[in-house]
Coordinates of C-alpha atoms in Angstrom, one line a residue:
Chain A
M1 CA 130.9 55.1 101.7
D2 CA 132.7 58.1 100.0
E3 CA 131.1 60.0 97.3
P4 CA 133.3 59.9 94.3
E5 CA 134.6 63.5 93.6
R6 CA 133.8 63.1 89.9
A7 CA 131.6 60.1 89.0
N8 CA 132.9 60.2 85.3
D9 CA 136.6 59.6 86.3
S10 CA 137.2 56.0 86.7
I11 CA 140.7 56.5 87.5
A12 CA 142.1 59.8 89.0
V13 CA 145.7 60.3 89.9
K14 CA 146.8 63.6 91.2
D15 CA 150.5 64.5 91.7
L16 CA 151.7 61.2 92.5
V17 CA 155.3 60.8 93.5
K18 CA 157.3 57.5 94.0
V19 CA 160.7 57.7 95.3
Y20 CA 162.5 54.2 95.9
K21 CA 164.9 53.5 98.3
G22 CA 168.2 54.9 97.4
G23 CA 166.7 57.9 96.0
V24 CA 165.3 57.1 92.7
R25 CA 162.3 59.3 91.8
A26 CA 160.5 56.7 89.6
V27 CA 157.3 58.8 89.4
D28 CA 157.7 62.7 89.7
G29 CA 154.5 64.4 89.9
V30 CA 152.3 62.2 87.7
S31 CA 148.6 63.5 87.3
F32 CA 145.8 62.0 85.0
E33 CA 142.1 61.1 84.7
V34 CA 140.6 58.2 83.0
K35 CA 137.2 58.4 81.8
A36 CA 134.5 55.7 82.3
G37 CA 134.5 53.2 79.3
E38 CA 137.7 54.9 77.9
L39 CA 140.7 52.8 76.8
F40 CA 143.4 54.9 77.8
A41 CA 147.2 54.3 76.8
F42 CA 150.3 55.2 79.4
L43 CA 153.2 55.2 77.0
G44 CA 156.8 55.9 77.4
P45 CA 160.1 54.1 77.2
N46 CA 161.1 51.6 79.6
G47 CA 162.0 53.0 82.8
A48 CA 159.7 56.0 82.5
G49 CA 157.9 55.1 85.3
K50 CA 155.0 53.2 84.0
S51 CA 155.0 50.4 85.7
T52 CA 155.8 52.3 89.1
T53 CA 152.3 54.4 88.6
I54 CA 150.6 51.1 87.5
K55 CA 151.5 49.4 91.0
I56 CA 150.3 52.4 92.8
I57 CA 146.9 52.3 91.1
T58 CA 146.6 48.4 91.8
T59 CA 147.5 48.6 95.4
L60 CA 151.0 46.8 95.2
L61 CA 153.0 49.8 96.0
K62 CA 152.5 52.8 98.3
P63 CA 152.9 56.0 96.8
T64 CA 155.3 58.6 98.4
S65 CA 153.1 61.5 97.8
G66 CA 150.1 62.3 96.0
T67 CA 147.0 60.6 95.5
A68 CA 145.5 57.7 93.3
E69 CA 141.8 56.9 93.1
V70 CA 139.9 54.4 91.5
L71 CA 136.2 54.7 91.1
G72 CA 136.5 57.4 93.7
M73 CA 138.1 55.3 96.3
D74 CA 141.4 56.0 97.5
V75 CA 143.9 52.9 97.0
K76 CA 145.6 53.7 100.1
I77 CA 142.7 53.9 102.2
H78 CA 140.2 51.6 100.3
S79 CA 142.7 49.2 99.1
A80 CA 140.9 46.1 99.6
R81 CA 137.8 47.6 97.6
V82 CA 139.7 48.5 94.9
R83 CA 141.4 45.3 94.6
S84 CA 137.7 44.0 94.4
S85 CA 136.9 46.4 91.5
I86 CA 139.9 46.2 89.4
G87 CA 141.5 43.5 87.1
Y88 CA 145.0 43.6 86.4
A89 CA 147.4 41.9 84.5
A90 CA 151.1 42.5 84.9
Q91 CA 154.2 42.5 82.5
E92 CA 154.9 39.0 83.8
V93 CA 152.2 36.3 83.0
G94 CA 151.7 35.4 86.7
I95 CA 149.7 32.4 86.4
D96 CA 150.4 28.3 87.5
E97 CA 152.4 26.7 84.6
N98 CA 151.5 23.3 86.0
A99 CA 147.8 23.8 86.2
T100 CA 145.5 24.0 83.5
G101 CA 144.0 27.0 81.9
R102 CA 140.5 26.3 83.5
E103 CA 142.0 25.5 87.0
N104 CA 143.8 29.1 86.9
L105 CA 140.7 30.7 86.1
V106 CA 138.5 28.7 88.7
L107 CA 141.5 29.5 91.6
Y108 CA 141.1 33.3 90.7
G109 CA 137.4 33.1 90.9
H110 CA 137.9 31.8 94.4
F111 CA 140.1 34.6 95.2
Y112 CA 137.7 37.0 94.2
R113 CA 135.1 35.0 96.6
L114 CA 132.8 33.9 93.7
D115 CA 130.6 31.0 94.2
G116 CA 131.3 27.9 92.5
K117 CA 128.4 28.1 90.0
T118 CA 129.1 31.7 88.8
I119 CA 133.0 30.7 88.6
R120 CA 132.0 27.7 86.2
R121 CA 129.6 29.8 84.0
R122 CA 132.0 32.5 84.0
S123 CA 135.2 30.4 83.1
D124 CA 133.4 28.9 80.2
E125 CA 132.3 32.4 78.7
L126 CA 136.0 33.8 79.1
L127 CA 137.3 30.7 77.5
E128 CA 134.9 31.1 74.7
L129 CA 135.7 35.3 74.5
M130 CA 139.4 34.4 74.6
D131 CA 139.3 31.6 72.1
L132 CA 140.7 29.3 74.7
T133 CA 138.2 26.7 75.2
E134 CA 139.8 23.6 73.3
E135 CA 143.0 24.4 75.2
S136 CA 141.5 24.8 78.7
G137 CA 142.3 21.3 79.8
R138 CA 145.6 21.5 79.1
Q139 CA 148.5 22.5 81.3
V140 CA 149.6 26.1 80.9
A141 CA 153.3 25.1 80.3
T142 CA 152.2 23.9 76.8
Y143 CA 150.7 27.0 75.7
S144 CA 152.0 30.0 73.6
G145 CA 153.0 33.4 74.6
G146 CA 149.8 34.6 73.1
M147 CA 147.9 31.8 74.9
R148 CA 149.4 32.9 77.8
K149 CA 148.5 36.5 77.8
R150 CA 145.0 35.2 76.8
L151 CA 144.5 33.6 79.3
D152 CA 146.0 36.1 81.9
L153 CA 143.4 38.6 80.4
A154 CA 140.3 36.1 80.9
I155 CA 141.8 35.7 84.7
S156 CA 141.9 39.4 85.2
I157 CA 138.0 40.2 84.4
I158 CA 136.9 36.9 85.9
H159 CA 135.2 39.0 88.6
Q160 CA 133.7 41.3 86.3
P161 CA 135.7 44.5 87.0
Q162 CA 134.8 47.8 86.2
V163 CA 138.2 49.0 85.5
L164 CA 141.1 46.8 84.1
I165 CA 144.5 47.7 84.2
L166 CA 147.1 46.1 81.9
D167 CA 150.9 46.4 82.3
E168 CA 152.7 46.0 78.8
P169 CA 149.9 43.7 77.7
T170 CA 151.8 43.0 74.5
V171 CA 155.5 42.7 75.6
G172 CA 157.5 40.2 74.2
L173 CA 154.9 39.0 71.5
D174 CA 155.2 38.9 67.7
P175 CA 153.9 41.3 65.8
Q176 CA 150.9 39.4 64.9
T177 CA 150.1 38.1 68.2
R178 CA 150.5 41.7 69.3
G179 CA 147.5 42.6 66.9
H180 CA 145.3 40.0 68.3
I181 CA 145.6 41.1 71.8
G182 CA 144.8 44.4 70.9
D183 CA 141.8 43.2 69.1
Y184 CA 140.9 41.2 72.2
I185 CA 141.3 44.1 74.3
R186 CA 139.2 46.6 72.0
N187 CA 136.4 43.7 72.1
L188 CA 136.5 43.9 76.2
V189 CA 135.8 47.7 76.0
Q190 CA 133.2 47.4 73.2
E191 CA 131.0 44.4 74.7
L192 CA 131.7 44.7 78.4
G193 CA 131.9 48.6 78.6
I194 CA 135.0 48.0 80.8
T195 CA 137.3 50.9 81.2
V196 CA 141.1 50.2 80.3
L197 CA 144.2 51.4 81.3
F198 CA 147.2 50.1 79.6
T199 CA 150.6 51.0 79.3
T200 CA 153.0 50.2 76.4
H201 CA 156.2 51.1 74.9
Y202 CA 155.1 50.6 71.3
M203 CA 154.0 53.9 69.8
D204 CA 151.8 52.1 67.1
E205 CA 149.8 49.9 69.6
A206 CA 149.1 53.4 71.6
D207 CA 148.1 54.7 68.3
K208 CA 145.9 52.1 66.9
L209 CA 144.3 51.1 70.3
S210 CA 143.5 54.1 72.7
D211 CA 141.0 56.7 73.0
R212 CA 143.5 58.8 74.6
I213 CA 147.4 58.8 75.6
A214 CA 149.5 60.1 78.1
I215 CA 153.4 60.3 77.2
I216 CA 155.4 59.7 80.1
D217 CA 159.2 60.3 80.4
H218 CA 161.3 60.2 83.2
G219 CA 158.4 60.1 85.7
R220 CA 156.4 62.8 84.3
I221 CA 153.8 63.2 81.8
I222 CA 154.9 65.4 78.9
T223 CA 151.8 65.7 77.2
S224 CA 148.4 63.9 76.8
G225 CA 145.3 63.9 74.2
T226 CA 143.9 61.7 71.8
P227 CA 146.5 59.9 69.4
Q228 CA 145.1 62.5 66.7
E229 CA 145.6 65.8 69.1
L230 CA 148.9 64.7 69.9
K231 CA 149.8 64.2 66.1
D232 CA 148.4 67.6 65.4
E233 CA 150.4 69.2 67.7
I234 CA 153.4 68.2 65.2
S235 CA 151.6 70.5 62.4
G236 CA 153.1 70.0 58.7
D237 CA 155.4 67.0 57.6
V238 CA 158.5 65.4 58.3
V239 CA 161.8 65.4 56.1
S240 CA 164.3 63.2 57.2
L241 CA 167.9 63.4 55.9
T242 CA 170.8 61.4 56.0
L243 CA 174.1 63.2 55.3
T244 CA 176.4 60.1 55.5
T245 CA 176.6 56.6 53.7
D246 CA 177.4 53.4 55.1
G247 CA 176.8 54.6 58.9
A248 CA 180.0 56.7 58.8
S249 CA 179.9 59.7 61.5
T250 CA 178.8 62.9 60.0
S251 CA 181.3 65.5 61.3
D252 CA 180.0 68.1 63.6
G253 CA 180.8 70.5 61.1
V254 CA 178.9 69.5 58.4
L255 CA 175.8 68.8 60.8
D256 CA 176.2 72.1 62.3
S257 CA 176.4 74.0 59.2
S258 CA 173.4 72.1 57.7
R259 CA 171.4 72.9 60.6
E260 CA 172.4 76.5 60.8
M261 CA 171.3 76.8 57.4
L262 CA 168.2 75.3 57.1
R263 CA 167.0 76.8 60.6
H264 CA 166.9 80.3 58.5
Q265 CA 164.6 79.0 56.0
P266 CA 161.5 80.5 56.6
F267 CA 159.6 77.3 55.8
V268 CA 161.4 75.1 58.3
R269 CA 159.7 74.9 61.8
E270 CA 162.0 72.8 63.6
I271 CA 165.0 70.7 63.3
Q272 CA 165.6 67.8 65.6
E273 CA 169.1 65.8 65.1
I274 CA 168.8 62.1 66.1
D275 CA 172.1 60.0 65.7
G276 CA 173.8 61.9 63.0
D277 CA 170.5 62.3 61.1
L278 CA 168.4 65.4 60.6
N279 CA 164.4 65.6 61.0
V280 CA 163.2 68.8 59.7
Y281 CA 159.7 69.8 60.5
V282 CA 157.9 71.7 57.7
E283 CA 154.5 73.0 56.6
K284 CA 154.0 71.3 53.6
G285 CA 156.4 68.3 52.7
E286 CA 155.7 67.9 48.8
T287 CA 156.9 71.4 48.1
D288 CA 159.5 72.2 51.2
L289 CA 161.3 68.7 50.3
P290 CA 162.9 70.1 46.9
R291 CA 163.7 73.6 48.7
I292 CA 165.6 71.8 51.5
L293 CA 167.7 69.8 48.6
R294 CA 168.3 73.1 46.9
V295 CA 169.6 74.7 50.2
M296 CA 171.8 72.0 51.1
D297 CA 173.2 71.7 47.3
G298 CA 173.6 75.5 47.1
N299 CA 175.9 75.5 50.1
G300 CA 178.0 72.2 49.1
L301 CA 176.3 70.0 51.3
T302 CA 175.6 66.5 50.2
V303 CA 172.2 64.6 51.3
Q304 CA 172.7 60.8 51.0
T305 CA 168.9 59.8 51.8
I306 CA 166.0 62.0 52.1
S307 CA 162.3 60.7 53.0
L308 CA 159.1 62.4 53.7
S309 CA 156.8 61.1 56.4
R310 CA 153.3 62.3 58.5
P311 CA 154.3 63.0 61.8
T312 CA 153.8 59.8 64.0
L313 CA 153.8 59.5 68.1
D314 CA 157.7 59.3 67.6
D315 CA 157.8 62.6 66.4
V316 CA 155.6 63.8 69.3
F317 CA 158.0 62.3 71.7
L318 CA 160.9 63.6 70.0
K319 CA 159.4 67.2 70.0
Y320 CA 158.9 66.9 73.8
T321 CA 162.2 65.1 74.8
G322 CA 164.8 65.4 72.0
R323 CA 165.3 61.9 72.1
T324 CA 163.5 59.1 70.0
M325 CA 161.6 56.4 72.0
R326 CA 163.3 53.5 70.4
D327 CA 162.7 50.0 71.8
E328 CA 165.3 49.8 74.4
E329 CA 164.3 46.9 75.6
G330 CA 167.6 44.7 76.5
Q331 CA 166.7 41.0 77.4
R332 CA 166.5 40.9 81.0
T333 CA 168.2 37.6 82.3
T334 CA 166.3 37.4 85.4
W335 CA 166.1 34.1 87.3
A336 CA 162.6 34.3 86.5
R337 CA 163.3 34.3 82.8
M338 CA 166.0 32.0 83.0
Q339 CA 163.8 29.4 84.7
R340 CA 160.9 29.5 82.5
D341 CA 163.2 29.2 79.4
V342 CA 165.0 26.1 80.8
R343 CA 161.2 25.0 81.4
R344 CA 160.0 25.6 78.3
R345 CA 163.0 23.9 76.7
K346 CA 162.1 20.6 78.2
Chain B
M1 CA 152.1 20.8 91.8
S2 CA 154.3 17.9 92.5
L3 CA 151.5 15.1 91.1
R4 CA 152.2 17.4 87.7
T5 CA 156.0 17.3 87.8
P6 CA 156.3 13.6 88.6
I7 CA 160.3 13.9 88.3
W8 CA 160.6 16.0 91.3
L9 CA 158.3 13.3 93.5
F10 CA 160.3 10.8 92.0
V11 CA 163.7 12.5 93.3
N12 CA 162.2 13.2 96.5
L13 CA 161.0 10.0 96.9
V14 CA 164.5 8.1 95.4
Q15 CA 167.0 9.9 97.7
P16 CA 165.3 8.8 101.0
L17 CA 165.1 5.3 99.5
V18 CA 168.9 5.4 98.8
W19 CA 169.5 6.5 102.5
L20 CA 167.3 3.6 103.8
L21 CA 168.6 0.9 101.0
L22 CA 172.3 1.7 101.0
F23 CA 173.4 3.5 104.5
S24 CA 171.4 1.0 106.6
R25 CA 173.8 -1.7 105.0
V26 CA 176.9 0.5 105.3
F27 CA 176.6 1.3 108.9
E28 CA 174.9 -2.0 109.7
R29 CA 177.4 -2.9 112.1
M30 CA 177.1 0.3 114.0
V31 CA 174.7 -1.3 116.3
D32 CA 177.3 -3.4 118.0
L33 CA 178.4 -0.2 119.5
P34 CA 177.2 0.9 122.9
G35 CA 174.5 3.2 122.9
F36 CA 172.0 1.8 120.7
T37 CA 168.5 1.3 121.7
S38 CA 167.9 -1.1 118.8
D39 CA 169.5 -4.3 117.5
S40 CA 168.8 -3.0 113.7
Y41 CA 170.4 0.0 112.2
L42 CA 167.5 0.3 109.5
Q43 CA 165.0 0.2 112.5
F44 CA 167.3 2.9 114.4
F45 CA 168.2 5.0 111.3
A46 CA 164.2 5.1 109.5
P47 CA 163.0 7.9 111.7
G48 CA 166.2 9.7 110.9
V49 CA 165.7 9.3 106.9
I50 CA 161.9 10.6 107.5
I51 CA 163.1 13.6 109.6
M52 CA 165.8 14.5 107.1
T53 CA 163.7 14.2 104.5
V54 CA 161.0 16.5 105.9
L55 CA 164.0 18.8 107.0
F56 CA 165.5 19.2 103.8
G57 CA 162.0 19.8 101.7
S58 CA 160.8 22.4 104.1
A59 CA 163.9 24.3 104.2
W60 CA 164.2 24.7 100.7
T61 CA 160.3 26.0 100.2
G62 CA 161.3 29.5 100.3
M63 CA 162.7 28.8 96.8
N64 CA 158.9 28.9 96.0
M65 CA 158.2 32.0 97.4
I66 CA 161.1 33.8 95.2
Q67 CA 159.8 32.0 92.2
D68 CA 156.5 33.2 92.5
M69 CA 157.7 36.8 93.2
D70 CA 160.0 36.5 90.3
L71 CA 157.4 35.0 87.9
G72 CA 154.9 37.5 89.0
I73 CA 152.6 35.0 90.4
L74 CA 152.7 36.8 93.9
D75 CA 151.9 40.3 92.5
K76 CA 149.0 38.6 90.8
M77 CA 147.7 37.3 93.7
L78 CA 148.4 40.3 95.9
A79 CA 146.1 42.5 93.2
T80 CA 143.3 40.2 94.1
P81 CA 141.2 41.1 97.6
V82 CA 142.7 37.6 99.2
T83 CA 144.1 38.4 102.6
R84 CA 147.7 38.8 102.6
V85 CA 148.2 36.1 105.6
S86 CA 146.5 33.4 103.6
I87 CA 148.8 33.9 100.9
V88 CA 151.9 33.4 103.0
L89 CA 150.0 30.2 105.2
G90 CA 149.0 28.6 101.9
Q91 CA 152.7 28.8 100.8
V92 CA 153.8 27.5 104.2
F93 CA 150.8 24.8 104.6
G94 CA 150.8 23.5 101.1
S95 CA 154.3 22.9 101.2
V96 CA 154.2 20.9 104.2
S97 CA 150.9 18.9 103.3
T98 CA 153.3 17.5 100.2
L99 CA 156.0 16.7 102.7
V100 CA 153.5 14.7 105.3
V101 CA 152.5 12.5 102.3
Q102 CA 156.2 11.9 101.4
A103 CA 157.1 11.2 105.1
L104 CA 154.1 8.7 104.9
L105 CA 155.4 6.9 102.0
I106 CA 159.0 6.6 103.4
F107 CA 157.4 5.1 106.6
L108 CA 155.3 2.5 104.5
I109 CA 158.7 1.6 102.6
A110 CA 160.5 1.2 105.8
W111 CA 157.6 -1.0 106.9
I112 CA 158.0 -3.1 104.0
M113 CA 161.9 -3.4 104.5
G114 CA 161.2 -4.8 107.9
V115 CA 160.9 -1.8 110.3
D116 CA 158.6 -2.5 113.4
I117 CA 156.7 0.3 114.9
A118 CA 156.5 -0.5 118.2
T119 CA 153.4 1.8 118.8
G120 CA 151.9 1.0 115.5
F121 CA 149.3 2.9 113.8
P122 CA 148.9 5.6 116.6
G123 CA 152.5 6.2 116.3
V124 CA 152.1 6.9 112.7
L125 CA 149.5 9.5 113.6
L126 CA 151.7 11.1 116.4
T127 CA 154.6 11.1 113.8
V128 CA 152.6 13.0 111.2
V129 CA 152.1 15.5 113.8
I130 CA 155.6 15.6 114.8
V131 CA 156.6 16.0 111.1
T132 CA 154.0 18.7 110.4
M133 CA 155.5 20.8 113.2
L134 CA 159.0 20.4 112.0
G135 CA 157.9 21.2 108.5
L136 CA 156.0 24.5 109.5
G137 CA 158.9 25.4 111.5
F138 CA 161.8 25.4 108.7
A139 CA 158.9 26.2 105.8
G140 CA 157.9 29.3 107.9
F141 CA 161.8 30.1 108.3
S142 CA 162.8 29.6 104.7
N143 CA 159.6 31.7 103.2
G144 CA 160.4 34.3 105.7
L145 CA 163.9 34.4 105.0
A146 CA 162.6 34.3 101.0
I147 CA 161.0 37.4 101.7
V148 CA 163.5 39.3 103.3
M149 CA 166.5 38.2 101.0
K150 CA 164.6 38.1 97.6
P151 CA 167.5 37.3 95.2
P152 CA 167.5 33.3 95.4
D153 CA 171.6 33.3 95.5
P154 CA 171.9 33.9 99.3
L155 CA 168.7 31.9 100.5
I156 CA 170.4 28.9 98.6
A157 CA 173.7 29.3 100.3
F158 CA 172.3 30.2 103.6
I159 CA 170.0 26.9 103.8
S160 CA 172.9 24.9 102.7
F161 CA 174.8 26.6 105.5
I162 CA 172.4 25.8 108.1
T163 CA 170.7 22.5 107.0
M164 CA 173.8 20.6 106.7
P165 CA 175.3 21.0 110.4
L166 CA 171.4 20.9 111.6
K167 CA 171.6 17.2 110.6
F168 CA 175.0 16.2 111.3
L169 CA 174.5 17.8 114.8
S170 CA 171.3 16.0 115.4
Y171 CA 170.6 12.3 116.5
A172 CA 169.4 11.3 113.0
M173 CA 172.4 8.9 112.4
V174 CA 174.1 8.1 115.8
P175 CA 172.5 8.0 119.4
S176 CA 173.4 10.8 122.0
D177 CA 175.2 8.4 124.0
L178 CA 178.0 8.5 121.2
L179 CA 178.0 12.0 120.5
P180 CA 180.4 14.4 122.0
G181 CA 179.1 16.4 125.0
W182 CA 179.0 19.7 123.2
I183 CA 176.9 18.6 120.4
Q184 CA 174.7 17.2 123.1
V185 CA 174.1 20.7 124.4
A186 CA 173.8 22.0 120.9
K187 CA 171.1 19.3 120.6
T188 CA 168.7 21.1 122.7
F189 CA 168.6 24.0 120.4
N190 CA 168.0 21.8 117.2
P191 CA 164.3 20.8 116.4
V192 CA 165.9 18.2 114.3
S193 CA 167.1 16.4 117.5
H194 CA 163.9 16.9 119.2
S195 CA 161.7 15.1 116.2
V196 CA 164.0 12.7 115.5
E197 CA 164.1 11.7 119.5
S198 CA 160.2 11.5 119.7
V199 CA 159.8 9.3 116.1
R200 CA 162.3 6.9 117.1
S201 CA 161.2 6.5 120.4
L202 CA 157.4 5.7 119.0
V203 CA 159.2 3.3 116.5
I204 CA 161.5 1.5 118.7
V205 CA 160.6 1.8 122.2
G206 CA 157.2 2.9 122.8
Y207 CA 155.2 6.0 124.2
E208 CA 157.9 7.5 126.2
W209 CA 155.9 10.4 127.3
N210 CA 158.6 11.9 129.1
V211 CA 160.7 12.3 126.1
I212 CA 157.5 13.0 123.4
I213 CA 155.8 15.7 125.3
P214 CA 158.5 17.9 126.1
D215 CA 159.5 17.4 122.5
L216 CA 156.3 18.1 121.1
L217 CA 156.1 21.1 122.9
I218 CA 159.7 22.8 121.6
L219 CA 158.5 21.8 118.0
G220 CA 155.5 23.3 118.6
G221 CA 156.9 26.5 119.9
I222 CA 159.4 26.5 116.9
A223 CA 156.8 26.0 114.6
T224 CA 154.1 28.8 115.8
L225 CA 157.2 31.2 116.1
M226 CA 158.5 30.5 112.3
V227 CA 155.0 30.6 110.9
L228 CA 154.6 34.2 112.8
W229 CA 158.2 35.0 111.3
A230 CA 157.1 34.4 107.9
T231 CA 153.6 36.0 108.3
F232 CA 155.2 39.4 110.0
M233 CA 157.6 39.4 107.0
F234 CA 155.0 39.0 104.2
R235 CA 153.0 41.8 105.8
F236 CA 156.0 43.8 106.6
R237 CA 157.4 43.9 102.8
T238 CA 154.1 43.8 101.1
I239 CA 150.8 46.1 101.3

């Protein structure tokens, strides 16, 4: 067995590149490490390359170049061993709707070649842990979205993996259920000492849940660190200005002159424009907000609304990309989704 | 799976029943034509119904594979240490086992309706073997195709396109003597004909080994080839 290079890293990805047929560079030189016992978030908008990276680490895709190691094992060379030591729950809950919750658990227990006794014991434990004991005898088709996700989580750890990889574990769930799933994931890390790598496009989720974050955009990691470190990169406060009412578009002239004016103020660090609004990054919001107003007024520019906030990960993303990371998720009407919707309606 | 969704089991069984009850009446007088080996059209037609049910059932099994891909079920399995080959073989053999049960049920219903099985119980067992090979052939073909095509629409079009002629260009409904010469040539390449021929022989005549053995060899060959095709396509398209 190969000696792991750095025993501390559960996942080590180096210069990973994936070019799909047709030339799309989904992953463009990604490197990062996840330490043992860490809860690591991979944050980025849809299409940033998160899922592709995850699929390479889980041995579902071959990288074009670069390496990915799980517990010191290269995913290309030792794919079978990697599969045995990771748990994986994808965006889509890939479980048999016609079988019961327990049957699904047992099936996957067999996939991981556990013996019947162990499967029974662990199924009981995991159903208990995920609060599904009562529903375990019911067909999955009758489960709610949150219950399916919990079952999917239970299935992914039936073989007690050291590393758990979750692709968008909370996508498509309502905010309250999202929070619950987050709690379950935290619980797994604390109770079982599992290393977790998860992707999300929810800023608040990455912020609250993770020990460390890598922000990815256009197939590249643009920055990484603890949530606090990242937010500290945006020193000071954010003052947001709206210059128009009722969504009427601000004329470029007004925007440009406001920008120009504010840029020359000594207390302004940076200005970002989003959809006709201005985000002004200042040192100390409480004193700088009135100053901004005075400057604008003095130059005959009207401010419709003004607000002051502490920097969020959204501001971090904005700083590096010049864009906000809105939820760009359009409802994908794939065959699968349609079928599932039809089935649920029945 | 079918047992959990009773509606499908129902539909899958009602259709052959309609064939048996309705069409055996519609074509009742066909047996007066020369070339029929039996004087009961039901007797003649029942093996055809069994084979058609298995043909359609297995030809559509690729849809299950597509569904598994779309729902993320396949990816979830591929991320486990299960061998790749067993995933595709599980799909193919799983579907075929359901179809064998269906074929047996139709046989039972036909028997209740008055169909005599010349070879009795051993003939039924031999039918299971024939039907299994036919099913494996088409399920393998369909699954391999599903893996290559991925979106369901072309698969639906393609499967409809091939199953219809396969049925009518076979001996399922009319004996070979009544078919035009060119169809008799096409028959050689049609596994549906080979299976109908053998099962019909077992039901009406008895053990015509000179017919049954070549048919079994051809069906077995096709089944092996198609299961290999599905397996290779699967190995080729997944890691």
